[in-house]
Tab-separated table of C-alpha atoms and ligand atoms in Angstrom:
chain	number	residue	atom	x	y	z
J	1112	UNK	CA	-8.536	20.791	-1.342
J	1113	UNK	CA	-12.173	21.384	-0.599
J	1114	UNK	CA	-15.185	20.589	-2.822
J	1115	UNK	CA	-16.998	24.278	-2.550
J	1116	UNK	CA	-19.374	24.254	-4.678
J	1117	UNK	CA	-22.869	22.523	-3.407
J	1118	UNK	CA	-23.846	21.161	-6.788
J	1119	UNK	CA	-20.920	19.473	-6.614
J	1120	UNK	CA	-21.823	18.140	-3.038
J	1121	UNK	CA	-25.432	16.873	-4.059
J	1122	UNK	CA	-24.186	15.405	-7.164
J	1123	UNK	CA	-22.026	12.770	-5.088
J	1124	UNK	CA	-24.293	9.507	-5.081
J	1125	UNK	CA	-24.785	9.438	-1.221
J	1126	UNK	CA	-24.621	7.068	1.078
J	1127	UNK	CA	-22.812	4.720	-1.486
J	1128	UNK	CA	-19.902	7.798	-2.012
J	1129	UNK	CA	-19.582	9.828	1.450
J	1130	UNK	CA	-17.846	13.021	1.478
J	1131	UNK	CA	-15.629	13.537	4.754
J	1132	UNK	CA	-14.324	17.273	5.094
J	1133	UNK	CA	-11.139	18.123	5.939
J	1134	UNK	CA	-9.533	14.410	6.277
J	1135	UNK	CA	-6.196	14.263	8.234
J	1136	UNK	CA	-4.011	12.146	6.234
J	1137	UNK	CA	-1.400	11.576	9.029
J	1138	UNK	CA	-4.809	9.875	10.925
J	1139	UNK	CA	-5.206	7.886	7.466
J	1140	UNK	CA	-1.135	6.412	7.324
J	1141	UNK	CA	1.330	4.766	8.624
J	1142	UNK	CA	4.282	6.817	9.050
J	1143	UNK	CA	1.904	9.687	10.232
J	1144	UNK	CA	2.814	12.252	8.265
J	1145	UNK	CA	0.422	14.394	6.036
J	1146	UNK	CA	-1.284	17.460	5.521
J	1147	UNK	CA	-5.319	17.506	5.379
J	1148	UNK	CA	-7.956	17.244	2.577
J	1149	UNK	CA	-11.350	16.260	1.558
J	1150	UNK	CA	-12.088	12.803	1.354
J	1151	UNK	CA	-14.803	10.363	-0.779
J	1152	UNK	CA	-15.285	7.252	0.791
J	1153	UNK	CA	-16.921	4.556	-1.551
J	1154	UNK	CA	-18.845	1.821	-0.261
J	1155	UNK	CA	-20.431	0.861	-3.722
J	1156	UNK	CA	-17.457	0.258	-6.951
J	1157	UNK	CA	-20.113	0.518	-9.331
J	1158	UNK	CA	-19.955	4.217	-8.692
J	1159	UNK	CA	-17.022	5.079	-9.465
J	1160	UNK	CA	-17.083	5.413	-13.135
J	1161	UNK	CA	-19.620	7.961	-12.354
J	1162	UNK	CA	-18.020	9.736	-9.661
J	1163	UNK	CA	-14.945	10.107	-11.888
J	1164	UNK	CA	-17.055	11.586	-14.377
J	1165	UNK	CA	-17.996	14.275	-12.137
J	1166	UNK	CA	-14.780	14.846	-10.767
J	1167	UNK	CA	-12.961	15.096	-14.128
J	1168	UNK	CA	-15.999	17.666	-15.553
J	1169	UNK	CA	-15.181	20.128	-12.507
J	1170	UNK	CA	-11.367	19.826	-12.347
J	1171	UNK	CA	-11.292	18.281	-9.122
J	1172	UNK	CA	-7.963	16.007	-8.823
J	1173	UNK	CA	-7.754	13.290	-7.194
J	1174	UNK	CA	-5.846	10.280	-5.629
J	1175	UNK	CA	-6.471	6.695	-4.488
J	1176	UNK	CA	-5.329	6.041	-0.838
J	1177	UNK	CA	-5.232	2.202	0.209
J	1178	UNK	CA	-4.201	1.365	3.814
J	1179	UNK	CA	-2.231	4.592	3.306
J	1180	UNK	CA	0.874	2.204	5.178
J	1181	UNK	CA	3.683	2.560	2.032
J	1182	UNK	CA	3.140	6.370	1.677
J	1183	UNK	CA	4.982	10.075	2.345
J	1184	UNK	CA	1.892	12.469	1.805
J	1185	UNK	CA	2.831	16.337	1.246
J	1186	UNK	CA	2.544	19.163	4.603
J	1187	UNK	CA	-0.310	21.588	4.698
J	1188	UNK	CA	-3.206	22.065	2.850
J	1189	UNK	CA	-3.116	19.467	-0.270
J	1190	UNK	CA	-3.754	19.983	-3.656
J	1191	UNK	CA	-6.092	17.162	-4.444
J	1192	UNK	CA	-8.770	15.062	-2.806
J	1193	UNK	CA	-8.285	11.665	-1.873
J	1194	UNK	CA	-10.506	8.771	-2.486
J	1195	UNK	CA	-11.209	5.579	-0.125
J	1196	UNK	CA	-12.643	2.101	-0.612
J	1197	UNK	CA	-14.821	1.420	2.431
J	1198	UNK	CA	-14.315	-2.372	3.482
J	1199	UNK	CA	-17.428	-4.620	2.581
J	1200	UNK	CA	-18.436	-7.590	4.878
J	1201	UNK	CA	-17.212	-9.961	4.011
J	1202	UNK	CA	-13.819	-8.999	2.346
J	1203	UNK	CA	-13.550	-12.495	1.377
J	1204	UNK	CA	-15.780	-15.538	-0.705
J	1205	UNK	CA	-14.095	-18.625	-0.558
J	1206	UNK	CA	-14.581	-20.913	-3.422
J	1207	UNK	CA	-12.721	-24.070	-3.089
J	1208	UNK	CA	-9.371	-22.796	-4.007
J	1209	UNK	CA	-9.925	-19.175	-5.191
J	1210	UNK	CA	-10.455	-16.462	-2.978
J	1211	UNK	CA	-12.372	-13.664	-3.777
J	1212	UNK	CA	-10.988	-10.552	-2.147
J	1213	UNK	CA	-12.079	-6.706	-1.748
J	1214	UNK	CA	-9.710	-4.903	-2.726
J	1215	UNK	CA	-10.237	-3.273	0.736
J	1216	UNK	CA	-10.051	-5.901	2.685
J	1217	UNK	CA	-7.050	-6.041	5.209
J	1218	UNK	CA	-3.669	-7.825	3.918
J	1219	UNK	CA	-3.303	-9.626	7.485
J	1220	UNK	CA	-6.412	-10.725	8.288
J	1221	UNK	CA	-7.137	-11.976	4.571
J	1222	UNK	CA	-4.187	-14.154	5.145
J	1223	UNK	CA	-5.107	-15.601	8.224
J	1224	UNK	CA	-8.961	-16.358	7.157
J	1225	UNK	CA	-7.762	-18.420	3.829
J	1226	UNK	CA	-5.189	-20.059	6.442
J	1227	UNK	CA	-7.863	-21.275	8.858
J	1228	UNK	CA	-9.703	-22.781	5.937
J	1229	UNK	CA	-6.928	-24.566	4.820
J	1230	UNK	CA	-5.131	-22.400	2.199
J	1231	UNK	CA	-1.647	-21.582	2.246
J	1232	UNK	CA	0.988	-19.979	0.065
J	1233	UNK	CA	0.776	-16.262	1.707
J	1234	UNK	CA	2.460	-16.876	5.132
J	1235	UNK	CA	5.415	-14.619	4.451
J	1236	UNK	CA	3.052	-11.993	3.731
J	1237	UNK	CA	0.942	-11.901	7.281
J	1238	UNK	CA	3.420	-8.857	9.108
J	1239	UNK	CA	2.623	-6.556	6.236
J	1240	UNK	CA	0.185	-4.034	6.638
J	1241	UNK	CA	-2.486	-2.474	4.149
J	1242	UNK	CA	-5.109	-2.937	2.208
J	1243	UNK	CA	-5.487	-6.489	-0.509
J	1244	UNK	CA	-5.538	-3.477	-2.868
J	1245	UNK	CA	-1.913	-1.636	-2.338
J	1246	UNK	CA	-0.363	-5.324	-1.874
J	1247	UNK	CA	-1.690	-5.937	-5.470
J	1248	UNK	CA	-0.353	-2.704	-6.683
J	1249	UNK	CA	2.859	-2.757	-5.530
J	1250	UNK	CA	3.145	-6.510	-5.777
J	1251	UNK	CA	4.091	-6.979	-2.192
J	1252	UNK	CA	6.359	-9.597	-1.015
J	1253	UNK	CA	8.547	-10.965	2.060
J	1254	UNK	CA	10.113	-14.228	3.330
J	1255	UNK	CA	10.404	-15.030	-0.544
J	1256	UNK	CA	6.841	-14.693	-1.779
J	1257	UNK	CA	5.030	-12.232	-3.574
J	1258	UNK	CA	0.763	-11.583	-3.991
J	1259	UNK	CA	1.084	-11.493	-7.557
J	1260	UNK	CA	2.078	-15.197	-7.503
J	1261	UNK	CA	-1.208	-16.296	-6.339
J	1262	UNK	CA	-3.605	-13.446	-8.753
J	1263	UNK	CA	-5.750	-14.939	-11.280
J	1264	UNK	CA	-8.141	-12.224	-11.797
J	1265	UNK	CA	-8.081	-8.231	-10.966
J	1266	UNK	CA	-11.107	-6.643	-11.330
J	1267	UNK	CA	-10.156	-2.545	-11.460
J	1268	UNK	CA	-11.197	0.654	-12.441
J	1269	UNK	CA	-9.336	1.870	-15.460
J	1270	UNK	CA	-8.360	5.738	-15.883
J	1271	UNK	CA	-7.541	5.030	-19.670
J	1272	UNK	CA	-10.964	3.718	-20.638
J	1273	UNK	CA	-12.925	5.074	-17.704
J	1274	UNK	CA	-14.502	2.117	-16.708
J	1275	UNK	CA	-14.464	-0.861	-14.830
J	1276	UNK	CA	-12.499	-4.118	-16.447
J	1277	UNK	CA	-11.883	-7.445	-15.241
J	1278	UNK	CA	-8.091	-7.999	-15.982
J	1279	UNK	CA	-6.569	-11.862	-16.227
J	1280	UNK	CA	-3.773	-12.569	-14.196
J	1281	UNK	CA	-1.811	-13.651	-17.434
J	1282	UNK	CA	-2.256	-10.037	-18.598
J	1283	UNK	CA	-0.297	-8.195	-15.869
J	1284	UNK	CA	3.044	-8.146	-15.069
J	1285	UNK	CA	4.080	-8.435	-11.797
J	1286	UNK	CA	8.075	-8.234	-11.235
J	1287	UNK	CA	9.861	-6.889	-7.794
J	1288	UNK	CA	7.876	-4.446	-6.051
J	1289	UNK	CA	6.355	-3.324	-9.257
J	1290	UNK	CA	3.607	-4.299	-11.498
J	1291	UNK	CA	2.176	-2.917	-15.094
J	1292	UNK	CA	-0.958	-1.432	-13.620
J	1293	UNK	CA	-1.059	2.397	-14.463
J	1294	UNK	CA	-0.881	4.890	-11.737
J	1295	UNK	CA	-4.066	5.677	-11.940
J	1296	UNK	CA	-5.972	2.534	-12.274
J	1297	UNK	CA	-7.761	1.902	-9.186
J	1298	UNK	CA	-7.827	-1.941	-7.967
J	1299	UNK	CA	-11.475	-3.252	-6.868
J	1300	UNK	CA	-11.159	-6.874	-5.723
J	1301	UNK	CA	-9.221	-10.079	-6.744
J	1302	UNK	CA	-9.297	-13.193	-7.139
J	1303	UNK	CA	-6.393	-15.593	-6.046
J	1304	UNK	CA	-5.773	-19.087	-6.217
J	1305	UNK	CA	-4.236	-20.651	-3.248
J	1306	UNK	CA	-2.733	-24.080	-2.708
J	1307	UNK	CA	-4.417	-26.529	0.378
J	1308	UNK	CA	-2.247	-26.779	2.957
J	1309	UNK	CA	-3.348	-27.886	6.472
J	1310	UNK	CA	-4.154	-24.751	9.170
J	1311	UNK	CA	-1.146	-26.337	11.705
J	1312	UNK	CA	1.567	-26.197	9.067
J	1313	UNK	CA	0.111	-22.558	7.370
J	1314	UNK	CA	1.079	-21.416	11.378
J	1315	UNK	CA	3.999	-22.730	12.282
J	1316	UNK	CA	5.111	-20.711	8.858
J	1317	UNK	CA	3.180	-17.505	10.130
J	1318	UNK	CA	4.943	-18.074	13.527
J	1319	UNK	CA	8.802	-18.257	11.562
J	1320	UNK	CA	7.960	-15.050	9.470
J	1321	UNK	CA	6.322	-13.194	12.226
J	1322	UNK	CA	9.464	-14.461	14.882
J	1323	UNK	CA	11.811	-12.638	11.719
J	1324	UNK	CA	10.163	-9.777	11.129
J	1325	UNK	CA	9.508	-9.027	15.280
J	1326	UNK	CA	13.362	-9.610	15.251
J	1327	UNK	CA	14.596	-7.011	12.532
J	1328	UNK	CA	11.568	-4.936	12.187
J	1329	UNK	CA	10.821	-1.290	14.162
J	1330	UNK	CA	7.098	-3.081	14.626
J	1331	UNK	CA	5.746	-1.140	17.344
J	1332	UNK	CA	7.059	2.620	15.377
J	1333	UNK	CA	5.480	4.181	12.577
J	1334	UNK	CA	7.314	3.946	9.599
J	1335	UNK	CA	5.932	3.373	5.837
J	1336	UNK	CA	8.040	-0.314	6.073
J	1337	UNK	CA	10.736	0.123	4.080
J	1338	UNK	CA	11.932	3.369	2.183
J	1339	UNK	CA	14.006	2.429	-0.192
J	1340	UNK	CA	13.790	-1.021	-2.922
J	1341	UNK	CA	16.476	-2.953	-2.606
J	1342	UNK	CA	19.084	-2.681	-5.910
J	1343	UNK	CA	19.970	-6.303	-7.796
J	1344	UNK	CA	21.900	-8.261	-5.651
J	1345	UNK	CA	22.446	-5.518	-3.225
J	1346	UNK	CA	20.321	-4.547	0.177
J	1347	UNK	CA	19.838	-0.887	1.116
J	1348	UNK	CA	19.114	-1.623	4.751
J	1349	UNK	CA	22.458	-3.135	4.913
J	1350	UNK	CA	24.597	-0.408	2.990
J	1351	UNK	CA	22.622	2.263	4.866
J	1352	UNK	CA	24.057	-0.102	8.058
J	1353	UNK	CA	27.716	-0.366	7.048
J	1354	UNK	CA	27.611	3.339	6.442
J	1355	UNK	CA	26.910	4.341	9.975
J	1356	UNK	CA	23.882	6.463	9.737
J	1357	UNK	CA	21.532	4.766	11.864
J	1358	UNK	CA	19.630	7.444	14.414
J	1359	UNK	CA	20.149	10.025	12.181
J	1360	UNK	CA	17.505	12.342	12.009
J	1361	UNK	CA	16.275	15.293	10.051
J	1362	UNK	CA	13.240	16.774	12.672
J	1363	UNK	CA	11.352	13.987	13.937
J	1364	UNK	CA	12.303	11.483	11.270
J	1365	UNK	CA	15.132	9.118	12.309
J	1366	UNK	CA	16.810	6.096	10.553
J	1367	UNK	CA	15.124	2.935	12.843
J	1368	UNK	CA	18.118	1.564	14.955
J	1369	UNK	CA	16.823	-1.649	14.593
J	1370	UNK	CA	16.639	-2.013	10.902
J	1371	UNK	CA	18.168	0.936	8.562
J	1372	UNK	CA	16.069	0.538	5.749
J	1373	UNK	CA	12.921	1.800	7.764
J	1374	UNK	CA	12.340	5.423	8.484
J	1375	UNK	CA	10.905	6.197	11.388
J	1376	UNK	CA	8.466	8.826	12.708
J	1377	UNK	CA	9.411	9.476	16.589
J	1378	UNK	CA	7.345	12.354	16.890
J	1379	UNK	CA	5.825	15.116	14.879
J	1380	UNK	CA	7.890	14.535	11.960
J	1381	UNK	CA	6.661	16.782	8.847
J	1382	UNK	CA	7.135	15.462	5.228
J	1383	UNK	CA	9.522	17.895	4.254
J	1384	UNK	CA	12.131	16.445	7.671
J	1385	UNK	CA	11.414	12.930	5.481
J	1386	UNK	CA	12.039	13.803	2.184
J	1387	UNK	CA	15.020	15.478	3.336
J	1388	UNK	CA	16.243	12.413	5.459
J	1389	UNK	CA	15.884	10.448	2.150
J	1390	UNK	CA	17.297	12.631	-0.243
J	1391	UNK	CA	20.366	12.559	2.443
J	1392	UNK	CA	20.986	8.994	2.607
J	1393	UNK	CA	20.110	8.623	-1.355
J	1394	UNK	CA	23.000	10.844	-1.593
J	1395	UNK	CA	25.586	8.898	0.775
J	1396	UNK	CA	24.988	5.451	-0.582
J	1397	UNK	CA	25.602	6.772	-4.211
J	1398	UNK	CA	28.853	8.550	-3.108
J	1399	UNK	CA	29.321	5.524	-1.039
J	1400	UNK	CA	28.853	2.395	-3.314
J	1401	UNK	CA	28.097	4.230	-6.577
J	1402	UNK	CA	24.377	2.965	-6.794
J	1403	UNK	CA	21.140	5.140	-6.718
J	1404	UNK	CA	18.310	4.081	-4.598
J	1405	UNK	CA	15.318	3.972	-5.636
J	1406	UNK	CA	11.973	4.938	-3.518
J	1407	UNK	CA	10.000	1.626	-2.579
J	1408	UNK	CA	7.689	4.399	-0.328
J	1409	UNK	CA	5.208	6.315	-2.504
J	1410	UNK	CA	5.208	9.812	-2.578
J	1411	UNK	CA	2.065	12.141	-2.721
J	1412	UNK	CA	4.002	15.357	-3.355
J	1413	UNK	CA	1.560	18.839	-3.288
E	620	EPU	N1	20.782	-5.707	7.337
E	620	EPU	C1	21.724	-5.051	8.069
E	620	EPU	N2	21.353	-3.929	8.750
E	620	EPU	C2	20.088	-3.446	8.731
E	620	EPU	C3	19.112	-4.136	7.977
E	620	EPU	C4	19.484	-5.266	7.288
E	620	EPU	O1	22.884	-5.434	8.095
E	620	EPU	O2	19.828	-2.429	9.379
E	620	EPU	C5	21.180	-6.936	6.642
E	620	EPU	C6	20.499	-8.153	7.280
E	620	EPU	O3	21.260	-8.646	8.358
E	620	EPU	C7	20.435	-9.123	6.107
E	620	EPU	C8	20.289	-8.207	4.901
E	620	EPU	O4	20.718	-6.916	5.316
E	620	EPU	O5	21.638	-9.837	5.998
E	620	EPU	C9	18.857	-8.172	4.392
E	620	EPU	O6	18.007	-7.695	5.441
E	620	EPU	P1	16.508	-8.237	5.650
E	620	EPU	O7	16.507	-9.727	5.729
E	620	EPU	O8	15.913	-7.473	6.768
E	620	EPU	O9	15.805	-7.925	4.320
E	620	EPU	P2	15.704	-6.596	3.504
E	620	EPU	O10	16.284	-6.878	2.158
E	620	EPU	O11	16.232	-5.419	4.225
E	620	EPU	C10	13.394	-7.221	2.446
E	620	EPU	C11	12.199	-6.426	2.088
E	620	EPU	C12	11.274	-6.329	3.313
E	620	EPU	C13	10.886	-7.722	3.771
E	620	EPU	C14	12.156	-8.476	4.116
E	620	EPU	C15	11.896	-9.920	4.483
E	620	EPU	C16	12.721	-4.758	0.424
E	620	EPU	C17	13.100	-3.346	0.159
E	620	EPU	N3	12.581	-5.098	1.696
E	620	EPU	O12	14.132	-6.449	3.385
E	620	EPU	O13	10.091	-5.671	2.861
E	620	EPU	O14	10.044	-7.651	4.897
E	620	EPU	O15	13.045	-8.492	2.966
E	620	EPU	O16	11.553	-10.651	3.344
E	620	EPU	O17	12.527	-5.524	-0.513
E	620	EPU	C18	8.999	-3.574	2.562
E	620	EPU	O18	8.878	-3.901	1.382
E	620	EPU	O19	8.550	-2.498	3.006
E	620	EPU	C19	9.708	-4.476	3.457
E	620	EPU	C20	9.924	-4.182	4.724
């Protein structure tokens, strides 16, 4: 979608909201894959209120895209614009043992600046990649942690009321891959607590969890990390496994040989080859062990 009309245009509060034409949004994630569409970048969340305002008063929809890295977007020309924090220096204020984090900032490096100051807790999460943001949203977790552990405070911008609210951590749920923010709320910064731990120990349990993940992950391939959440006391990667059907492909998406839970992109693979891929394997593990998986990977259908 393209904003036409030039009132539009110089209504946008530039250069704290800057308009990029024509976005590619298999430039903007992970697995590659995505048609094209106009994007807002917003260096300023005091802004957005406004911006939404505008938006909403000239039926312009829109989404909020994170480090785009757990996400399907639609083929072809989409249907809605997409919206973009733009990472702040610094993404993170240290205050004894809170961290104050952009909601921007990058998962990885986040992690590894509290380590080096002496705050641990997050090792298992230093492989994953995205935004502070999308971790928060989706409650991201490995190696037996999970963000939403360590959240005290969520500062976010709230569809329902339109505005900006500072959330405690007490007040959101945060549960396997899932927490009670609405889809459209739009997460701003955070604030965690983290426990002291010296820098030497924090490493040697970055250097287990990376040694893992390096040894059952597709690292080097794009992929959107793992397709599928994995059902109570059940793993899909493994089912998908016993069942044979890794290397199949639809297209240019393929089933990762090395772990079967991550979809890979080994070429030009469109979203409909994906979603076709998925709806494929859904369909074999519920024939084959009577359970129906559900997507962990977001999907921005047009
Ligand atoms: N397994 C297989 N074949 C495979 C993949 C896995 O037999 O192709 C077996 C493994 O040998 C193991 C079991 O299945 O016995 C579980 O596998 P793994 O330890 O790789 O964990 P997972 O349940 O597949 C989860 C998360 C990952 C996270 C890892 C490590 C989900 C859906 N996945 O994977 O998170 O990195 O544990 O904690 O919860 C993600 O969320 O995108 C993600 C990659």
């Amino acid at each position: 979608m393209r904003i036409e009309d030039p009132k539009i245009v110089s209504a946008l509060p530039a250069p704290a909201v800057e308009l990029k034409r024509g976005a590619s949004l298999a430039d903007l994630t992970s697995l590659g894959i995505g048609g094209a569409t106009d994007l807002l970048r917003i260096r300023k969340h005091e802004k957005i209120p406004d911006l939404l305002r505008l938006l909403d008063a000239n039926n312009i929809p829109h989404k909020f895209l994170g480090g785009g890295s757990n996400l399907l977007v639609a083929d072809g020309e989409l249907p809605w614009i997409v919206l973009q924090l733009v990472r702040p220096e610094p993404e993170v204020v240290l205050e004894g043992n809170f961290a104050y984090v952009d909601a921007a900032a990058d998962l990885g490096r986040t992690v590894t600046f509290c380590a080096m100051n002496d705050l641990g807790g997050m090792e298992g999460l230093i492989g994953v990649p995205g935004t502070v943001g999308g971790a928060l949203r989706m409650n991201a977790g490995a190696y037996g942690m999970q963000i939403g552990t360590f959240v005290r405070e969520v500062k976010l911008y709230r569809a329902a009321s339109r505005k900006i609210e500072t959330l405690k951590g007490s007040q959101i749920s945060f549960e396997y891959r899932h927490t009670s923010f609405a889809p459209d709320d739009m997460m701003l910064a955070v604030k965690l607590e983290l426990p002291s731990k010296p820098y030497r120990e924090i490493l040697k349990g970055i250097r287990i969890c990376n040694e893992k993940r390096r040894s059952s992950q597709p690292l080097g391939q794009k992929s959107a990390g793992c397709i599928f959440k994995n059902p109570p006391g059940a793993s899909a990667g493994r089912m998908i496994d016993e069942l044979g059907l890794k290397g199949l492909s639809v297209g240019d998406a393929r089933i990762s040989d090395r772990h079967a839970n991550f979809f890979v992109n080994v070429g030009k693979a469109s979203a409909k080859d994906m979603l076709s891929l998925i709806a494929d394997v859904r369909e074999r593990v519920r024939a084959g062990y009577g359970l129906l998986l559900e997507n962990e990977v977001v999907v921005w259908s047009a």
